[in-house]
Amino acid sequence: MKTSTLKWFGIALSALAATVAASASAVQMRTLTRVVAPFPVADEAGRPFDMPFLGGLDVPRPQLADIDGDGDHDLFVQEYRNDIRFFENTGTAKAPRYEWRTDRYQDLEAGEWYRFVDLDADGDLDLLAEQPFSNIRFYRNTGTKQAARFEPGGVLSDTDGQPLFLDRQNIPAIVDLDCDGRLDLFIGRVEGLVTRYEADGPGSLKFAFLTDHFEDIEIIGRGGLGGPGPSMRHGANALAFADFDNDKDLDLFWHGENQLGDLPREVGDRLLADGLEVTVLQSRGTFYQLRVSAGNHVCTVDLVADPVPPVAAPHRINLQGVTITVDDPHEILVNKLCALLGRAELRDLVDVRGLLASGGDLKRALAEAPRKDAGFSPLTLAWVLKDVRPKALGRLAGLSEEEAKDLEDFKERLVSDLLAAGVPET
């Protein structure tokens, strides 16, 4: 009896295990499908929401385009990097009705922005997008006007074969502004200017440089919201053309941006992919501070979205085949003077000394610092610095007695220069 009982008990356990395994397998095989309107949802007044579970939008980048060639505009919206949401217009051109189709249109790698345009002049829409970091990726439509299919086509280049450069997260505009059959490409720059290129010919993927100062436009207004001080308008931007006043020509729209967006995450991903350790020390919409380390080697990386335009245009340099933007020394000097006013740290004082020793123009920097900080004045900075003790702080920071004294002497000279600069000329 005992052996028989154990035998049947073993069979029962085996059957139970098989049932559990089958159930687990069924659960693992089950797939989830995103639905934005699974059932009706209404507000307090009984008005229904069209897509109640879409998830909401924070910084949407929309574009209307007739992607299926049916004579009405479909809607595309980008919220995150590489995320192009597609809403098909199932209504008409005069009475549109948009239905969500996907959050990742054709799984395209679009980076931070995208633009639909017939770039190769074959009658259907192609796609331009960000090529990280700071180039323009081209997707050719190898399908038809009614059934688009996008394939990678490289990056846009100038007539010398060099990839076109645009400052990161700046969204260009591409239109045939002068109606000559050749597309014009407009790129907003961080210094508030607009660069214009024109296609080498109809359907060409090469663009000739025309100007870095289109129509003498400068987005560098100083008065913000009707008051004194620097404007919140600055170089990170999106450009768009449209006939706003119905006079049968295209008007230009410039939208400024002062957030870092996905840049901190992308930088962190790149650093991690290279085997570095990354720790976020501070995180805000306009400022991120990262601690990056490799073994005993450590550095701090600051990511800043500057809400005001630069006082000096940055320089573009080529480093091992990659174009990067480097601040002008005068821009750094102005920023360091403003930093001293806000925090009076020893490192900023050291930087100001070095910048002035290398030929920096203190008088010019003091005159332009209020464009960065409306509360800046030479006398205010002198008042802040008079209580700073570089000699004592220098010793704590590991400076020699001579180095600490030299920094103390520099501070005293700087305060004297600030007091002199603050006296009105007669």
Short mmCIF file of C-alpha atoms in Angstrom, two decimals:
data_model
loop_
_atom_site.label_atom_id
_atom_site.label_comp_id
_atom_site.label_asym_id
_atom_site.label_seq_id
_atom_site.Cartn_x
_atom_site.Cartn_y
_atom_site.Cartn_z
CA MET A 1 0.00 0.00 0.00
CA LYS A 2 2.75 2.37 0.92
CA THR A 3 4.58 1.89 -2.40
CA SER A 4 1.35 2.23 -4.37
CA THR A 5 0.43 5.42 -2.56
CA LEU A 6 3.83 6.98 -3.25
CA LYS A 7 3.55 5.97 -6.89
CA TRP A 8 0.19 7.67 -7.34
CA PHE A 9 1.41 10.71 -5.39
CA GLY A 10 4.37 10.99 -7.75
CA ILE A 11 2.08 10.78 -10.78
CA ALA A 12 -0.12 13.53 -9.35
CA LEU A 13 2.90 15.81 -8.75
CA SER A 14 4.10 15.22 -12.31
CA ALA A 15 0.69 16.09 -13.70
CA LEU A 16 0.54 19.25 -11.57
CA ALA A 17 4.02 20.29 -12.68
CA ALA A 18 3.05 19.76 -16.32
CA THR A 19 -0.10 21.87 -15.84
CA VAL A 20 1.88 24.71 -14.18
CA ALA A 21 4.54 24.59 -16.91
CA ALA A 22 1.88 24.72 -19.61
CA SER A 23 0.19 27.69 -17.91
CA ALA A 24 3.54 29.50 -17.55
CA SER A 25 4.30 28.83 -21.19
CA ALA A 26 0.93 30.27 -22.19
CA VAL A 27 1.60 33.37 -20.12
CA GLN A 28 5.05 33.80 -21.68
CA MET A 29 3.62 33.45 -25.19
CA ARG A 30 0.91 36.03 -24.53
CA THR A 31 1.60 39.36 -26.26
CA LEU A 32 0.35 42.79 -25.27
CA THR A 33 -1.15 45.17 -27.82
CA ARG A 34 -1.31 48.95 -27.21
CA VAL A 35 -4.84 50.34 -27.53
CA VAL A 36 -5.48 54.08 -27.04
CA ALA A 37 -9.29 53.85 -26.92
CA PRO A 38 -10.30 50.42 -25.54
CA PHE A 39 -13.58 51.74 -24.14
CA PRO A 40 -15.43 55.09 -23.91
CA VAL A 41 -14.09 57.68 -21.47
CA ALA A 42 -15.81 61.03 -20.91
CA ASP A 43 -15.25 64.17 -18.86
CA GLU A 44 -17.61 65.47 -16.14
CA ALA A 45 -19.88 67.04 -18.77
CA GLY A 46 -20.17 63.76 -20.67
CA ARG A 47 -17.94 64.84 -23.54
CA PRO A 48 -15.99 61.80 -24.80
CA PHE A 49 -12.20 61.75 -25.17
CA ASP A 50 -11.06 60.55 -28.58
CA MET A 51 -7.88 58.81 -27.38
CA PRO A 52 -8.03 58.68 -23.57
CA PHE A 53 -5.03 56.35 -23.18
CA LEU A 54 -2.66 58.01 -25.64
CA GLY A 55 -0.46 59.01 -22.71
CA GLY A 56 -0.38 62.78 -23.11
CA LEU A 57 2.21 65.05 -24.69
CA ASP A 58 4.84 67.29 -23.13
CA VAL A 59 7.06 68.65 -25.93
CA PRO A 60 5.32 67.49 -29.13
CA ARG A 61 6.87 68.10 -32.56
CA PRO A 62 3.93 67.78 -35.00
CA GLN A 63 3.82 67.73 -38.78
CA LEU A 64 0.97 67.33 -41.26
CA ALA A 65 1.68 65.34 -44.43
CA ASP A 66 -0.42 63.42 -46.95
CA ILE A 67 1.51 60.19 -46.52
CA ASP A 68 -1.03 57.93 -48.24
CA GLY A 69 -1.82 60.14 -51.24
CA ASP A 70 -5.56 60.35 -50.57
CA GLY A 71 -5.79 64.14 -50.74
CA ASP A 72 -5.92 64.91 -47.00
CA HIS A 73 -3.27 65.54 -44.37
CA ASP A 74 -2.27 62.83 -41.93
CA LEU A 75 -0.73 63.75 -38.58
CA PHE A 76 2.71 62.83 -37.24
CA VAL A 77 3.84 63.76 -33.73
CA GLN A 78 7.24 63.21 -32.10
CA GLU A 79 7.49 63.27 -28.32
CA TYR A 80 10.67 61.27 -27.69
CA ARG A 81 13.81 60.45 -29.61
CA ASN A 82 13.11 58.03 -32.51
CA ASP A 83 9.41 58.09 -31.59
CA ILE A 84 7.24 59.24 -34.52
CA ARG A 85 3.56 58.69 -33.77
CA PHE A 86 1.30 58.26 -36.79
CA PHE A 87 -2.35 59.35 -36.82
CA GLU A 88 -4.18 58.55 -40.06
CA ASN A 89 -6.76 61.02 -41.29
CA THR A 90 -9.82 58.83 -41.84
CA GLY A 91 -12.02 61.85 -42.45
CA THR A 92 -11.60 64.40 -45.22
CA ALA A 93 -9.46 67.44 -45.91
CA LYS A 94 -12.24 69.76 -44.69
CA ALA A 95 -13.45 67.52 -41.87
CA PRO A 96 -10.39 65.64 -40.62
CA ARG A 97 -10.63 62.80 -38.12
CA TYR A 98 -7.39 61.33 -36.83
CA GLU A 99 -6.98 57.73 -35.69
CA TRP A 100 -3.86 56.54 -33.90
CA ARG A 101 -1.97 53.83 -35.79
CA THR A 102 1.46 53.48 -34.16
CA ASP A 103 3.98 55.11 -31.81
CA ARG A 104 6.95 54.09 -34.02
CA TYR A 105 6.18 54.87 -37.64
CA GLN A 106 8.01 52.25 -39.74
CA ASP A 107 10.50 51.93 -36.82
CA LEU A 108 12.48 54.83 -38.27
CA GLU A 109 15.56 56.10 -36.44
CA ALA A 110 14.66 59.77 -36.53
CA GLY A 111 16.75 61.11 -33.65
CA GLU A 112 15.36 64.34 -32.18
CA TRP A 113 13.47 65.68 -35.22
CA TYR A 114 12.04 64.83 -38.66
CA ARG A 115 10.76 66.61 -41.79
CA PHE A 116 8.71 65.14 -44.66
CA VAL A 117 9.66 66.61 -48.06
CA ASP A 118 9.97 65.40 -51.66
CA LEU A 119 13.74 65.73 -51.69
CA ASP A 120 14.53 63.76 -54.86
CA ALA A 121 11.69 65.32 -56.93
CA ASP A 122 10.06 62.00 -57.82
CA GLY A 123 6.55 62.97 -56.68
CA ASP A 124 6.44 61.24 -53.27
CA LEU A 125 7.46 62.28 -49.77
CA ASP A 126 10.94 61.48 -48.47
CA LEU A 127 12.10 62.07 -44.91
CA LEU A 128 14.85 64.12 -43.29
CA ALA A 129 15.84 63.41 -39.68
CA GLU A 130 18.63 63.95 -37.18
CA GLN A 131 21.82 61.96 -37.69
CA PRO A 132 23.39 62.01 -34.18
CA PHE A 133 25.02 64.25 -33.54
CA SER A 134 24.56 67.36 -35.72
CA ASN A 135 24.14 65.96 -39.25
CA ILE A 136 21.04 65.48 -41.43
CA ARG A 137 19.94 61.93 -42.25
CA PHE A 138 18.03 61.25 -45.48
CA TYR A 139 15.43 58.49 -45.91
CA ARG A 140 14.41 57.87 -49.53
CA ASN A 141 10.81 56.81 -50.22
CA THR A 142 11.28 53.66 -52.28
CA GLY A 143 7.56 52.91 -52.22
CA THR A 144 4.87 55.01 -53.83
CA LYS A 145 2.88 58.14 -53.11
CA GLN A 146 0.07 55.93 -51.76
CA ALA A 147 2.22 53.36 -49.94
CA ALA A 148 5.38 54.97 -48.58
CA ARG A 149 8.41 52.84 -47.71
CA PHE A 150 11.50 54.56 -46.34
CA GLU A 151 15.06 53.32 -46.80
CA PRO A 152 18.28 54.95 -45.48
CA GLY A 153 19.92 57.19 -48.08
CA GLY A 154 22.92 58.59 -46.20
CA VAL A 155 23.44 62.16 -44.96
CA LEU A 156 23.00 65.46 -46.78
CA SER A 157 26.23 67.14 -47.86
CA ASP A 158 27.40 70.38 -49.40
CA THR A 159 28.78 70.72 -52.92
CA ASP A 160 32.27 69.88 -51.60
CA GLY A 161 31.00 66.56 -50.27
CA GLN A 162 31.17 67.60 -46.62
CA PRO A 163 28.20 66.61 -44.37
CA LEU A 164 25.94 69.55 -43.56
CA PHE A 165 26.27 70.63 -39.94
CA LEU A 166 23.51 71.94 -37.70
CA ASP A 167 23.62 72.67 -33.98
CA ARG A 168 22.12 69.84 -31.99
CA GLN A 169 18.33 69.84 -31.49
CA ASN A 170 17.90 72.66 -34.00
CA ILE A 171 15.21 71.69 -36.49
CA PRO A 172 15.76 72.99 -40.04
CA ALA A 173 13.20 73.99 -42.65
CA ILE A 174 13.32 72.98 -46.32
CA VAL A 175 11.17 74.72 -48.95
CA ASP A 176 11.54 76.10 -52.47
CA LEU A 177 11.50 79.71 -51.31
CA ASP A 178 12.33 81.35 -54.65
CA CYS A 179 10.27 78.95 -56.83
CA ASP A 180 13.22 77.95 -59.03
CA GLY A 181 12.65 74.19 -58.71
CA ARG A 182 15.56 73.77 -56.28
CA LEU A 183 14.90 73.25 -52.58
CA ASP A 184 16.26 75.78 -50.09
CA LEU A 185 17.51 74.52 -46.71
CA PHE A 186 17.41 76.86 -43.71
CA ILE A 187 19.23 76.11 -40.44
CA GLY A 188 18.87 78.20 -37.28
CA ARG A 189 22.13 78.71 -35.42
CA VAL A 190 22.72 78.97 -31.67
CA GLU A 191 23.93 82.56 -32.10
CA GLY A 192 20.48 83.52 -33.41
CA LEU A 193 21.30 83.65 -37.14
CA VAL A 194 19.86 81.67 -40.08
CA THR A 195 22.06 79.80 -42.57
CA ARG A 196 20.72 79.18 -46.09
CA TYR A 197 21.70 76.46 -48.55
CA GLU A 198 20.19 75.69 -51.96
CA ALA A 199 20.04 72.32 -53.74
CA ASP A 200 22.61 71.93 -56.52
CA GLY A 201 19.74 71.10 -58.89
CA PRO A 202 16.18 69.74 -58.88
CA GLY A 203 16.20 66.49 -56.89
CA SER A 204 19.86 66.86 -55.88
CA LEU A 205 21.08 65.67 -52.47
CA LYS A 206 23.95 68.17 -52.49
CA PHE A 207 23.39 71.71 -51.26
CA ALA A 208 25.37 74.85 -52.06
CA PHE A 209 26.09 77.28 -49.23
CA LEU A 210 24.56 80.74 -49.83
CA THR A 211 24.78 82.71 -46.57
CA ASP A 212 25.19 82.45 -42.80
CA HIS A 213 23.10 85.59 -42.25
CA PHE A 214 19.87 85.11 -44.20
CA GLU A 215 17.94 88.39 -44.64
CA ASP A 216 20.06 89.86 -41.79
CA ILE A 217 17.80 88.05 -39.30
CA GLU A 218 19.15 88.04 -35.73
CA ILE A 219 17.13 86.42 -32.92
CA ILE A 220 18.96 88.17 -30.09
CA GLY A 221 16.37 90.49 -28.53
CA ARG A 222 17.37 91.76 -25.09
CA GLY A 223 14.06 92.86 -23.60
CA GLY A 224 12.03 89.99 -22.19
CA LEU A 225 8.29 90.14 -21.42
CA GLY A 226 8.22 93.90 -21.56
CA GLY A 227 10.97 94.40 -18.98
CA PRO A 228 14.72 94.91 -18.89
CA GLY A 229 17.26 92.13 -19.06
CA PRO A 230 18.03 89.38 -21.53
CA SER A 231 15.32 87.79 -23.64
CA MET A 232 14.38 84.12 -23.27
CA ARG A 233 14.79 83.78 -27.04
CA HIS A 234 18.01 82.10 -28.08
CA GLY A 235 19.65 79.81 -30.60
CA ALA A 236 18.22 76.33 -30.01
CA ASN A 237 15.26 76.44 -32.33
CA ALA A 238 12.85 75.06 -34.87
CA LEU A 239 12.23 76.87 -38.17
CA ALA A 240 9.07 76.65 -40.27
CA PHE A 241 7.72 78.41 -43.36
CA ALA A 242 4.03 79.01 -44.07
CA ASP A 243 1.88 81.58 -45.87
CA PHE A 244 0.55 83.11 -42.66
CA ASP A 245 -0.95 86.27 -44.17
CA ASN A 246 -2.41 84.68 -47.35
CA ASP A 247 -0.40 86.88 -49.71
CA LYS A 248 0.86 83.90 -51.74
CA ASP A 249 4.40 83.86 -50.37
CA LEU A 250 6.07 82.04 -47.49
CA ASP A 251 6.58 83.64 -44.07
CA LEU A 252 9.21 82.43 -41.58
CA PHE A 253 8.51 81.22 -38.04
CA TRP A 254 11.21 80.69 -35.39
CA HIS A 255 10.51 78.75 -32.22
CA GLY A 256 13.10 78.93 -29.43
CA GLU A 257 13.94 76.12 -26.98
CA ASN A 258 15.58 76.22 -23.56
CA GLN A 259 15.44 72.61 -22.41
CA LEU A 260 17.98 69.82 -22.72
CA GLY A 261 15.39 67.26 -23.81
CA ASP A 262 16.81 63.75 -24.31
CA LEU A 263 20.42 64.97 -24.53
CA PRO A 264 21.42 63.93 -20.95
CA ARG A 265 20.14 60.40 -21.49
CA GLU A 266 21.82 60.13 -24.88
CA VAL A 267 25.14 61.38 -23.48
CA GLY A 268 24.85 58.92 -20.59
CA ASP A 269 24.10 56.04 -22.96
CA ARG A 270 27.12 56.87 -25.11
CA LEU A 271 29.42 57.05 -22.08
CA LEU A 272 28.10 53.75 -20.69
CA ALA A 273 28.53 52.08 -24.08
CA ASP A 274 32.22 53.07 -23.94
CA GLY A 275 32.61 51.27 -20.61
CA LEU A 276 32.52 54.37 -18.36
CA GLU A 277 30.59 54.71 -15.11
CA VAL A 278 28.05 57.54 -15.02
CA THR A 279 26.29 59.00 -11.97
CA VAL A 280 23.75 61.84 -12.18
CA LEU A 281 24.65 64.45 -9.55
CA GLN A 282 22.07 67.11 -10.48
CA SER A 283 19.13 67.05 -12.88
CA ARG A 284 16.88 69.90 -13.98
CA GLY A 285 15.29 70.81 -17.29
CA THR A 286 18.09 73.22 -18.18
CA PHE A 287 21.03 71.76 -16.21
CA TYR A 288 22.43 68.27 -15.70
CA GLN A 289 25.65 67.39 -13.91
CA LEU A 290 27.19 63.96 -14.47
CA ARG A 291 30.06 62.25 -12.64
CA VAL A 292 31.99 60.18 -15.19
CA SER A 293 34.65 57.74 -14.07
CA ALA A 294 36.95 55.05 -15.39
CA GLY A 295 38.80 53.37 -12.55
CA ASN A 296 40.59 56.08 -10.57
CA HIS A 297 40.05 58.71 -13.26
CA VAL A 298 37.03 60.96 -12.55
CA CYS A 299 35.63 64.07 -14.19
CA THR A 300 32.45 66.12 -13.92
CA VAL A 301 30.38 66.88 -17.03
CA ASP A 302 27.92 69.81 -17.02
CA LEU A 303 25.12 69.92 -19.61
CA VAL A 304 23.54 73.37 -19.80
CA ALA A 305 20.71 74.80 -21.90
CA ASP A 306 21.67 78.49 -21.95
CA PRO A 307 18.44 80.55 -21.99
CA VAL A 308 20.11 83.60 -23.57
CA PRO A 309 22.02 84.03 -26.85
CA PRO A 310 25.82 84.04 -26.82
CA VAL A 311 27.62 87.37 -26.81
CA ALA A 312 30.25 85.93 -29.17
CA ALA A 313 29.66 83.42 -31.94
CA PRO A 314 31.02 79.93 -31.21
CA HIS A 315 33.68 78.29 -33.35
CA ARG A 316 33.15 75.08 -35.31
CA ILE A 317 36.15 72.79 -35.46
CA ASN A 318 36.71 69.36 -36.96
CA LEU A 319 38.01 66.79 -34.49
CA GLN A 320 38.84 63.38 -35.96
CA GLY A 321 36.15 63.74 -38.60
CA VAL A 322 33.48 65.08 -36.19
CA THR A 323 32.38 68.72 -36.23
CA ILE A 324 31.97 70.19 -32.75
CA THR A 325 31.07 73.66 -31.49
CA VAL A 326 33.46 75.40 -29.08
CA ASP A 327 32.63 78.58 -27.16
CA ASP A 328 34.63 81.70 -27.97
CA PRO A 329 37.02 82.70 -25.12
CA HIS A 330 35.17 85.99 -24.74
CA GLU A 331 31.90 84.09 -24.27
CA ILE A 332 33.56 82.01 -21.55
CA LEU A 333 34.91 85.13 -19.83
CA VAL A 334 31.46 86.74 -19.71
CA ASN A 335 29.94 83.51 -18.35
CA LYS A 336 32.68 83.22 -15.71
CA LEU A 337 32.11 86.79 -14.48
CA CYS A 338 28.40 86.00 -14.13
CA ALA A 339 29.28 82.75 -12.34
CA LEU A 340 31.45 84.67 -9.85
CA LEU A 341 28.49 86.89 -9.06
CA GLY A 342 26.28 83.87 -8.39
CA ARG A 343 28.62 81.59 -6.45
CA ALA A 344 32.09 83.23 -6.02
CA GLU A 345 33.96 79.92 -6.23
CA LEU A 346 37.74 79.68 -6.39
CA ARG A 347 37.70 77.77 -9.70
CA ASP A 348 35.85 80.64 -11.42
CA LEU A 349 38.36 83.16 -10.11
CA VAL A 350 41.20 80.99 -11.45
CA ASP A 351 39.47 80.80 -14.84
CA VAL A 352 38.93 84.57 -15.03
CA ARG A 353 42.60 85.14 -14.23
CA GLY A 354 43.66 82.76 -16.98
CA LEU A 355 41.28 84.26 -19.56
CA LEU A 356 42.45 87.81 -18.84
CA ALA A 357 46.09 86.71 -18.94
CA SER A 358 45.52 85.24 -22.40
CA GLY A 359 44.22 88.55 -23.77
CA GLY A 360 40.63 88.73 -22.53
CA ASP A 361 38.95 92.15 -22.70
CA LEU A 362 37.61 92.89 -19.21
CA LYS A 363 35.98 96.20 -20.15
CA ARG A 364 34.03 94.62 -23.01
CA ALA A 365 33.09 91.59 -20.90
CA LEU A 366 31.74 93.80 -18.10
CA ALA A 367 29.66 95.77 -20.62
CA GLU A 368 28.14 92.58 -22.08
CA ALA A 369 27.64 90.55 -18.87
CA PRO A 370 24.18 92.11 -18.20
CA ARG A 371 22.99 90.44 -21.39
CA LYS A 372 23.56 87.14 -19.57
CA ASP A 373 22.44 88.22 -16.09
CA ALA A 374 20.18 91.25 -15.75
CA GLY A 375 21.36 91.72 -12.12
CA PHE A 376 25.03 91.99 -13.05
CA SER A 377 27.03 95.16 -12.53
CA PRO A 378 30.76 95.76 -11.85
CA LEU A 379 30.00 97.29 -8.44
CA THR A 380 27.80 94.35 -7.42
CA LEU A 381 30.52 91.85 -8.35
CA ALA A 382 33.12 93.93 -6.46
CA TRP A 383 30.90 93.86 -3.37
CA VAL A 384 30.58 90.05 -3.61
CA LEU A 385 34.31 89.48 -4.14
CA LYS A 386 35.51 91.73 -1.30
CA ASP A 387 34.59 89.03 1.24
CA VAL A 388 36.19 86.17 -0.72
CA ARG A 389 39.50 85.00 0.78
CA PRO A 390 41.42 83.20 -2.00
CA LYS A 391 44.52 82.77 0.18
CA ALA A 392 42.69 80.75 2.83
CA LEU A 393 40.55 78.89 0.29
CA GLY A 394 43.61 78.16 -1.83
CA ARG A 395 45.41 76.47 1.05
CA LEU A 396 42.35 74.31 1.68
CA ALA A 397 42.28 73.42 -2.03
CA GLY A 398 45.90 72.28 -1.92
CA LEU A 399 47.56 75.34 -3.48
CA SER A 400 51.03 76.31 -2.38
CA GLU A 401 51.52 79.40 -0.25
CA GLU A 402 52.85 81.29 -3.27
CA GLU A 403 49.98 80.19 -5.55
CA ALA A 404 47.37 81.15 -2.94
CA LYS A 405 48.99 84.58 -2.45
CA ASP A 406 49.11 85.20 -6.21
CA LEU A 407 45.38 84.45 -6.42
CA GLU A 408 44.69 86.79 -3.49
CA ASP A 409 46.63 89.56 -5.22
CA PHE A 410 44.72 88.97 -8.46
CA LYS A 411 41.40 89.23 -6.64
CA GLU A 412 42.41 92.57 -5.12
CA ARG A 413 43.41 93.91 -8.54
CA LEU A 414 40.14 92.65 -10.03
CA VAL A 415 38.09 94.36 -7.33
CA SER A 416 39.93 97.63 -8.01
CA ASP A 417 39.24 97.30 -11.74
CA LEU A 418 35.56 96.57 -11.02
CA LEU A 419 35.23 99.61 -8.78
CA ALA A 420 36.85 101.79 -11.44
CA ALA A 421 34.57 100.38 -14.13
CA GLY A 422 31.51 101.08 -11.99
CA VAL A 423 32.20 104.81 -11.74
CA PRO A 424 30.15 106.70 -14.37
CA GLU A 425 32.22 108.54 -16.95
CA THR A 426 32.00 112.33 -16.76
#
